[in-house]
Structure formats: C-alpha cells, structure tokens
Amino acid sequence: MINLAQVRADTPGCEKLIHLNNAGASLMPRQVAESLRNYISREEREGSYELAAREDEELNRFYEFAAALLHARPENIAFTSSATNGYNLALSAIPFRAGDCVLLSSNDYPSNYISFLSLEKRFGIKFVQVRDTPSGELDLDDLRQKLKKFNPRLVSISHIPTSSGLVQPIEEIGKLVHETDSLYLVDACQSVGQIPVHAPEIHADFLSGALRKFLRGPRGAGILYVSDKALDQKLEPLFIDMHGADWVSAGKYIQKPDAGRFEEWEHSYAGLMAAKEALRYALEIGIEAIAARNRQLDLKLRAGIKRSGKYKIQDRGKEKASIITFSVSGKSPDEVKKYFYAQNINMNTVSRTSAIYDFAEKELEWVARVSPHYYNTEEEIDIFLDALDKMDQPAYSGKAKAV
Ligand SMILES: Cc1ncc(COP(=O)(O)O)c(C=O)c1O
C-alpha cells in the first residue's frame, strides 16, 4: 500500500494543483528537485569537474537503480538526455544496409517514425507496418508472418504510445522476435515508472525511457537499456565519442565494454544525480504498488468520463494504461487546456501529428489526454470529472485565463 499522505507531502506541486499530465511531465518529488538544486549550487561553489569526481560513487548509483527497475545489470544501462536521444543512439547502432526492412506498429512515437522516414530517405531503409488486431494491439499472427516474409533487421515498438492508453504486448512480441535474427528496440518512455518493465524477459535488445514522466525525474534525462546480446555483438552508436571509446592510436579506438559506450561525454551531472534520486524514490514505493494504484485511478477516471455521456473515450486495447484520451466537440485543444488550467488542473491534448495512423483510423484531429499517477487522489479525479461535466456550460466557458 502506498502511503498517500507521505507521497503528497513529498510533492509540493500537489498543494495548489491537480496535476493530470504525468504522461507529459510529472511533478518532481521534493527530494528529486532538491538534489538537482543542491548539485547545481555545489557546482557553482566547488567546480563541476571536481564535484563530479567527488560524487562519483553517488552518481553511479543511477546505474544500480535503473538496473533494478529494469531487472538488468548496471553494465546494461546508459544515461541519456531524453528517450528520443536514447532511441536514436540505439538506432544508429543497428548495422543497416540499403534495402533493409524495419517492422513497426501503427502506434509508435512520432519522432520514431520521423527517424525511420529519414533513414528511408538517406539510406533506402524500408519500414513495414504490422497490422493491429480489432482490439487495437499489434497482431501477433501478422507479426509472425512479416518476420518470415521480410526478415527485418529490426522490430521497433512503443510499449505505450503518447496518444492513447493502449498497452502493446511487448513480451509476446519479444518472444517472436527472439526466434529470429532481428533486433528488438522497445520505446518504454511512457511505461517506465508507470507499470513493471522487465527488459531481459521481453527480450529487448535496446529499451529507451524518459525520467520526467512516470518516473518523476528531472527534464533532460533518459535511460537506455542495452542488452548483453547487443553488447556482445559490439554494437555502438554511429558517433561514439571519447566517453564511449578510448582513442588508443592514430587509427584506432576501443569501445567501452558496457552500455557506457552509448553515453555522451558531456551530459548534465545534476540531471544524473536527480534522475538517480527519482529512481530511488520509485523503487522505494515499488513499481507493483504504483501500477496497482494507477489502475484504480485509471478505472475511476474512465468510468466517470463514460458516465457523463458527453465525451467519447478513444483508447483501444484489452489492457489500458494510465493515459486516458477522449474526444471533445465544439472546442479547440487550446480552449480545453485553458479551461482546466483556469481551475488549476493540468491536463494535455494530443494532435493527429502525434498519431497519424491511429487518428486517421479513429477519424480524429485531436484528443484530450488525462494521465493520473499514484500520488493523485480520488478526490482530485472527482474534481476533474465535475469540471469536465460542466465544460459545455456557457457559464464556465468564460473562465479561461491566458496560460
Ligand atoms: C511513447 C513515447 N516515446 C518517446 C517519447 C519522447 O520522449 P523524450 O521527449 O524524452 O524524447 C515520448 C514523449 O512523450 C513518448 O510518449
């Protein structure tokens, strides 16, 4: 059981806000924000390089905690500046040749598609989409056939998309990919910190995530998991730098043996320290407990939106995440956000450019997105639902303030 009073006392942002935008960026616990501030003020007083050397042991605990979160070893973990940065570092390590094929789903993150379009434009890589089942997840039979037919170099799947509460069966996908020579890259940006993620068990070769979302860490921080298989195959980012490798003679460099080869020499040490603190915080609460609490809040929110009868929930999938999307007619995304901001409720909207395939099928231009996390209360959900129910009343539409 989560000690709700304690986690809320640790979260100053809760005092005045109802924050339902954890899929965007969560509220940092006090401990995380303090470690960020303290580290920067120590850099100011002690010198950045000197402080990093002094705090080496504590900074290294990031790898220990991230490994515990993903059931990996610290050697499998790289610190990155974002989920996209980690994803692209992994992508750049895949030994693509012209004509190679990549299998994707119709619900992957837009930046991932853009990377593949760019690879297609520059190197002639083809990407092929695996069909969805009628309930919305990736169709495993179609995946099985396409693995045979296309012999893809890579399969890349977003565990939970940015644009809906769909949860992809990443373990079953991993089992099928593991039977082939293809590599498997999982974008776990929205799932780390929200639900359990077991990187070796899903057979991920690479897995990327962000700290600022359900892990409640700072901005500008990410995790990249690199499997033993990828390390043994000596995969390395295209632009490996002098942190990832040693330049040992005029024509030679030697890559680091561990996932550190995916890191960049320059990065935010304050961010690394605060990311470590966020991981510690999540692990202390327990991911299973967090997931169970999120499930409760998610069910309550979905039931309330349905009950109002005014908004259509747009999430597909047998299992749903703590990301609830619904369509709103007669208002713009900006009007909806401002309406809620004026009542100190943070939520977000997602436009079709984040979900080209999914929203085309759903015939949507945009959706409203609400993403609660374990520290939200049932009462906050009720306040949100009440505000949502009143959104179509003229008396309330004038309340919006500029944000
Ligand atoms: C599924 C998914 N992948 C990747 C990202 C990108 O994360 P970042 O902004 O840290 O690169 C997001 C951000 O919303 C996301 O939802």
Coordinates of N, CA and C in Angstrom, one line a residue, residues 30-107:
R30 N 9.9 16.4 -3.8 CA 10.8 17.4 -3.2 C 12.3 16.9 -3.2
Q31 N 12.5 15.6 -2.9 CA 13.8 15.0 -2.8 C 14.6 15.1 -4.2
V32 N 13.8 15.0 -5.3 CA 14.4 15.0 -6.6 C 14.8 16.4 -6.9
A33 N 13.9 17.3 -6.7 CA 14.1 18.8 -7.1 C 15.3 19.3 -6.2
E34 N 15.3 18.8 -4.9 CA 16.4 19.3 -4.0 C 17.7 18.8 -4.5
S35 N 17.8 17.6 -4.9 CA 19.1 17.1 -5.3 C 19.6 17.8 -6.6
L36 N 18.6 18.2 -7.4 CA 19.0 19.0 -8.6 C 19.6 20.3 -8.2
R37 N 18.8 21.0 -7.3 CA 19.3 22.3 -6.9 C 20.6 22.3 -6.1
N38 N 20.7 21.3 -5.2 CA 21.9 21.2 -4.4 C 23.1 20.9 -5.3
Y39 N 22.9 20.1 -6.3 CA 24.0 19.7 -7.1 C 24.5 20.9 -7.9
I40 N 23.6 21.7 -8.4 CA 23.9 22.9 -9.2 C 24.6 23.9 -8.3
S41 N 24.1 24.1 -7.1 CA 24.8 25.1 -6.2 C 26.2 24.6 -5.8
R42 N 26.3 23.3 -5.7 CA 27.7 22.8 -5.4 C 28.6 23.0 -6.6
E43 N 28.1 22.8 -7.8 CA 28.9 23.0 -9.0 C 29.4 24.5 -9.0
E44 N 28.5 25.3 -8.6 CA 28.8 26.8 -8.6 C 29.9 27.1 -7.6
R45 N 29.9 26.4 -6.5 CA 30.9 26.6 -5.4 C 32.2 25.8 -5.5
E46 N 32.0 24.6 -6.0 CA 33.1 23.6 -5.9 C 33.8 23.4 -7.2
G47 N 33.2 23.7 -8.4 CA 33.7 23.4 -9.7 C 33.1 22.1 -10.2
S48 N 32.7 22.1 -11.4 CA 31.9 21.0 -11.9 C 32.7 19.7 -12.0
Y49 N 33.9 19.8 -12.5 CA 34.7 18.5 -12.7 C 35.1 18.0 -11.4
E50 N 35.4 18.9 -10.5 CA 35.9 18.4 -9.1 C 34.7 17.8 -8.4
L51 N 33.5 18.4 -8.5 CA 32.4 17.8 -7.8 C 32.0 16.4 -8.4
A52 N 32.1 16.3 -9.7 CA 31.7 15.0 -10.3 C 32.7 13.9 -9.8
A53 N 34.0 14.3 -9.7 CA 34.9 13.3 -9.2 C 34.6 12.9 -7.7
R54 N 34.2 13.9 -6.9 CA 33.9 13.7 -5.5 C 32.7 12.9 -5.3
E55 N 31.7 13.1 -6.2 CA 30.4 12.4 -6.1 C 30.3 11.2 -7.0
D56 N 31.4 10.7 -7.5 CA 31.4 9.6 -8.4 C 30.5 8.4 -7.9
E57 N 30.7 8.1 -6.7 CA 30.1 6.9 -6.2 C 28.5 7.1 -6.2
E58 N 28.1 8.2 -5.7 CA 26.7 8.5 -5.6 C 26.1 8.6 -7.0
L59 N 26.8 9.3 -7.9 CA 26.3 9.4 -9.3 C 26.1 8.0 -9.9
N60 N 27.0 7.1 -9.6 CA 27.0 5.8 -10.2 C 25.8 5.0 -9.7
R61 N 25.2 5.4 -8.6 CA 24.0 4.7 -8.2 C 22.9 4.8 -9.2
F62 N 22.9 5.7 -10.0 CA 21.9 5.8 -11.1 C 21.8 4.5 -11.8
Y63 N 23.0 3.9 -12.2 CA 23.0 2.7 -13.0 C 22.5 1.5 -12.2
E64 N 22.8 1.5 -10.9 CA 22.3 0.5 -10.0 C 20.8 0.5 -9.9
F65 N 20.2 1.7 -9.7 CA 18.8 1.8 -9.6 C 18.1 1.6 -10.9
A66 N 18.6 2.1 -12.0 CA 17.9 1.9 -13.3 C 18.0 0.4 -13.6
A67 N 19.1 -0.3 -13.3 CA 19.2 -1.7 -13.5 C 18.1 -2.5 -12.6
A68 N 18.0 -2.0 -11.4 CA 17.0 -2.7 -10.5 C 15.6 -2.5 -11.1
L69 N 15.3 -1.3 -11.6 CA 14.0 -1.0 -12.2 C 13.7 -2.0 -13.4
L70 N 14.7 -2.2 -14.2 CA 14.5 -2.9 -15.5 C 14.9 -4.4 -15.4
H71 N 15.3 -4.8 -14.2 CA 15.8 -6.2 -13.9 C 17.0 -6.5 -14.8
A72 N 17.9 -5.6 -14.8 CA 19.1 -5.7 -15.6 C 20.4 -5.6 -14.7
R73 N 21.5 -5.5 -15.3 CA 22.8 -5.2 -14.6 C 23.1 -3.8 -14.8
P74 N 23.9 -3.1 -13.9 CA 24.3 -1.7 -14.2 C 25.0 -1.5 -15.5
E75 N 25.7 -2.6 -15.9 CA 26.5 -2.5 -17.2 C 25.6 -2.4 -18.4
N76 N 24.3 -2.7 -18.2 CA 23.4 -2.6 -19.3 C 22.7 -1.2 -19.5
I77 N 23.1 -0.3 -18.6 CA 22.4 1.0 -18.5 C 23.3 2.1 -19.0
A78 N 22.7 3.0 -19.8 CA 23.3 4.2 -20.2 C 22.4 5.4 -19.8
F79 N 23.0 6.5 -19.4 CA 22.2 7.7 -19.1 C 22.2 8.5 -20.4
T80 N 21.0 9.0 -20.7 CA 20.9 9.8 -22.0 C 20.1 11.1 -21.6
S81 N 20.0 12.0 -22.6 CA 19.4 13.3 -22.4 C 17.9 13.2 -22.6
S82 N 17.4 12.2 -23.2 CA 15.9 12.0 -23.4 C 15.7 10.6 -23.9
A83 N 14.4 10.3 -23.9 CA 14.0 9.0 -24.5 C 14.4 9.0 -26.0
T84 N 14.1 10.1 -26.7 CA 14.4 10.1 -28.1 C 15.9 10.0 -28.4
N85 N 16.7 10.7 -27.6 CA 18.1 10.6 -27.7 C 18.6 9.2 -27.5
G86 N 18.1 8.5 -26.5 CA 18.5 7.1 -26.3 C 18.0 6.2 -27.5
Y87 N 16.8 6.4 -27.9 CA 16.2 5.6 -29.0 C 17.1 5.8 -30.3
N88 N 17.5 7.1 -30.6 CA 18.3 7.3 -31.8 C 19.7 6.8 -31.7
L89 N 20.2 6.9 -30.4 CA 21.6 6.3 -30.2 C 21.6 4.8 -30.5
A90 N 20.5 4.1 -30.0 CA 20.3 2.7 -30.3 C 20.2 2.4 -31.8
L91 N 19.3 3.2 -32.4 CA 19.0 3.1 -33.8 C 20.3 3.2 -34.7
S92 N 21.1 4.2 -34.3 CA 22.3 4.5 -35.0 C 23.3 3.3 -34.9
A93 N 23.1 2.4 -33.9 CA 24.0 1.3 -33.7 C 23.6 0.1 -34.6
I94 N 22.4 0.1 -35.2 CA 22.0 -1.1 -36.0 C 22.7 -1.1 -37.3
P95 N 23.3 -2.2 -37.7 CA 24.1 -2.2 -38.9 C 23.2 -2.3 -40.1
F96 N 22.5 -1.2 -40.4 CA 21.6 -1.2 -41.6 C 22.3 -1.2 -42.9
R97 N 21.7 -1.9 -43.9 CA 22.2 -1.8 -45.2 C 21.0 -1.4 -46.1
A98 N 21.3 -0.8 -47.2 CA 20.3 -0.3 -48.1 C 19.3 -1.5 -48.4
G99 N 18.0 -1.2 -48.4 CA 17.0 -2.3 -48.7 C 16.6 -3.0 -47.4
D100 N 17.3 -2.8 -46.3 CA 16.9 -3.5 -45.0 C 15.4 -3.0 -44.7
C101 N 14.8 -3.9 -44.0 CA 13.4 -3.7 -43.6 C 13.3 -3.5 -42.0
V102 N 12.4 -2.6 -41.6 CA 12.1 -2.5 -40.2 C 10.6 -2.7 -40.0
L103 N 10.2 -3.5 -39.0 CA 8.8 -3.6 -38.7 C 8.4 -2.7 -37.6
L104 N 7.3 -2.0 -37.8 CA 6.8 -1.0 -36.8 C 5.3 -1.3 -36.5
S105 N 4.8 -0.7 -35.5 CA 3.3 -0.8 -35.3 C 2.7 0.5 -35.8
S106 N 1.4 0.6 -35.7 CA 0.7 1.8 -36.2 C 0.6 2.8 -35.0
N107 N 1.2 2.5 -33.9 CA 1.0 3.4 -32.7 C 2.4 3.8 -32.1

